[in-house]
Short mmCIF file of C-alpha atoms in Angstrom, two decimals:
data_model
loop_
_atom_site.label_atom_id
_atom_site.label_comp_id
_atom_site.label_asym_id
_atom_site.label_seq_id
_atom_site.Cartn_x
_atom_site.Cartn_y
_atom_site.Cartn_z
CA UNK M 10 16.93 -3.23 -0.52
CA UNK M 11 16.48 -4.60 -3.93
CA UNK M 12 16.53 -8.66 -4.81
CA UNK M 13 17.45 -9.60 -8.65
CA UNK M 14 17.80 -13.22 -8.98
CA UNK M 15 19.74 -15.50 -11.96
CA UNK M 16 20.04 -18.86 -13.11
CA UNK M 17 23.32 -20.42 -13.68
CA UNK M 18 23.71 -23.83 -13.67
CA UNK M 19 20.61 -24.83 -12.56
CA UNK M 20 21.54 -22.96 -9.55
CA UNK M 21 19.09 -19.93 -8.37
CA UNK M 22 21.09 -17.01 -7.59
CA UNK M 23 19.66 -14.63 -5.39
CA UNK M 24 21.71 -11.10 -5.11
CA UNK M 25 20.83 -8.87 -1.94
CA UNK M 26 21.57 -4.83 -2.84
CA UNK M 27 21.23 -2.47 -0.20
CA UNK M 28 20.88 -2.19 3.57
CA UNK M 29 19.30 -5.51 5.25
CA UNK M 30 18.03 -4.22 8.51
CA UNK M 31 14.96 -3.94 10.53
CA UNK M 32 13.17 -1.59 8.38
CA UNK M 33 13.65 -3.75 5.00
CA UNK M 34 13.70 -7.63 6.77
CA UNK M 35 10.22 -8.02 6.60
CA UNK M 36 9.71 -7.47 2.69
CA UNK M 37 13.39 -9.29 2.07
CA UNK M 38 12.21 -12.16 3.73
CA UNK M 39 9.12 -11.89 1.93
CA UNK M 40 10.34 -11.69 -1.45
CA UNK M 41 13.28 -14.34 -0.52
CA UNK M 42 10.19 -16.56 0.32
CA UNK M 43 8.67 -16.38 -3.10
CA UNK M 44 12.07 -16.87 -5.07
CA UNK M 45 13.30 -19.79 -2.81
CA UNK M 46 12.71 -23.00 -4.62
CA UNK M 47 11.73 -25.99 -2.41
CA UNK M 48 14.45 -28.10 -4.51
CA UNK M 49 17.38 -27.36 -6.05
CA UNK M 50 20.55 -25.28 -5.42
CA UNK M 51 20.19 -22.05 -4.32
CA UNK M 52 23.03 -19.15 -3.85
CA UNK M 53 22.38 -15.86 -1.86
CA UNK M 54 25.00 -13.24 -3.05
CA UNK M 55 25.49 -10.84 -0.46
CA UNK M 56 28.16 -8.75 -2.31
CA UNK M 57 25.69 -5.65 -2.52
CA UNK M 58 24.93 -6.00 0.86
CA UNK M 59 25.87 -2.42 2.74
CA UNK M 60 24.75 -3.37 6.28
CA UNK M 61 23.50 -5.90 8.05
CA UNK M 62 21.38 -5.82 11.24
CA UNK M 63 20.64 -8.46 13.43
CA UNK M 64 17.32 -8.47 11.72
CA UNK M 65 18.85 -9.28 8.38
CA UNK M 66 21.24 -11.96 10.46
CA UNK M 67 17.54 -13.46 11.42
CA UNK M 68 16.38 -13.65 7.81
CA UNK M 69 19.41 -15.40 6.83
CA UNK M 70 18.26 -17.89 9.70
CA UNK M 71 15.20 -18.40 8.02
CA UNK M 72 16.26 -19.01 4.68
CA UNK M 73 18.58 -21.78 6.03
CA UNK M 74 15.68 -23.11 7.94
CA UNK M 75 13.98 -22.99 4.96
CA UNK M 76 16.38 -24.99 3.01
CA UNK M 77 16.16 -27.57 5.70
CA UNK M 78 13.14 -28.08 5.33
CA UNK M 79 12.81 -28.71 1.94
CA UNK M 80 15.30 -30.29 -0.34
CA UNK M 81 17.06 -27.04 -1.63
CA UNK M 82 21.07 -26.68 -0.92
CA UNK M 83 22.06 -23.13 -0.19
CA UNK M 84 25.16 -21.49 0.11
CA UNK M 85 25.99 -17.75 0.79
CA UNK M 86 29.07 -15.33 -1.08
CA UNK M 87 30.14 -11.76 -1.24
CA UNK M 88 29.40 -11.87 2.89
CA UNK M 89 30.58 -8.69 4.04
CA UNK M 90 33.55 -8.85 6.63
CA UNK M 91 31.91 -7.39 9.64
CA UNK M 92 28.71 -9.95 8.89
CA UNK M 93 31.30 -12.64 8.47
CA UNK M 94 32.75 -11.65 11.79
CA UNK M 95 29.17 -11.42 14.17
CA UNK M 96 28.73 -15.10 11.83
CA UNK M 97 31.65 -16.41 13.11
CA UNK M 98 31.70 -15.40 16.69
CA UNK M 99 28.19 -16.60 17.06
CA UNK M 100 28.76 -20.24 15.62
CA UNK M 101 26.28 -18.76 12.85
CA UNK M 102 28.90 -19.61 9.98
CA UNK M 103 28.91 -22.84 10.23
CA UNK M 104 25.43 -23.39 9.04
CA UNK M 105 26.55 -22.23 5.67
CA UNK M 106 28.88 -22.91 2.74
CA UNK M 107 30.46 -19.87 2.55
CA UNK M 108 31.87 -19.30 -1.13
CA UNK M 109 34.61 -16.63 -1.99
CA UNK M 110 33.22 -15.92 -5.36
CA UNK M 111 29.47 -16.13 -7.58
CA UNK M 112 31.04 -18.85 -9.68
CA UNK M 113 33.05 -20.48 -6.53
CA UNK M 114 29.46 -20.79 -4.76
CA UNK M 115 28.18 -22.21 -8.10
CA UNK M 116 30.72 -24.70 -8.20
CA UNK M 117 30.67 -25.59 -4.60
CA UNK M 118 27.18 -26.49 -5.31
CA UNK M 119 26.86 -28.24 -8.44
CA UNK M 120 30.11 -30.33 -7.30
#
């Protein structure tokens, strides 16, 4: 799993690549830590996400507990079907502002 982050718009874009699962959670969540502003807008891209575990489900818990807590807006896009799916089903969607596109998600949150 490899994390490559952007600025656009004084948004923080944070782009997941690879397989989120038990065996990579720990250092994503790790790294998302240290790239998550405590203010600001912040959009995880999970476009180049190829699977997603109920341990990577988990870390996207944390990083929207971790925008609560602070002052930081977040917003996911590129969230694979079968993700969006377990999301839905689980009432886990509705944390999130789910954006179709990088620059819809950037607009959502700059609006």
């Amino acid at each position: 799993m490899q994390l490559r982050t952007e600025l656009r718009d004084d948004v923080t874009i944070i782009a997941l690549e690879g397989s989120l699962d038990s065996r990579t959670a720990p250092q994503v969540q790790q790294e998302i830590e240290a790239l998550f502003p405590d203010h600001g807008l912040v959009l995880l891209d999970l476009s180049g996400t190829s699977y997603m575990s109920s341990a990577g489900l988990r870390v996207l818990l944390l990083v929207y507990r971790r925008a609560q807590a602070g002052t930081a807006r977040l917003a996911l896009t590129g969230v694979p079907d079968e993700v969006r799916e377990i999301m839905a089903a689980t009432g886990f969607l509705d944390f999130f502002t789910v954006a179709g596109s990088v620059e819809d998600g950037v607009k959502a949150l700059t609006v």
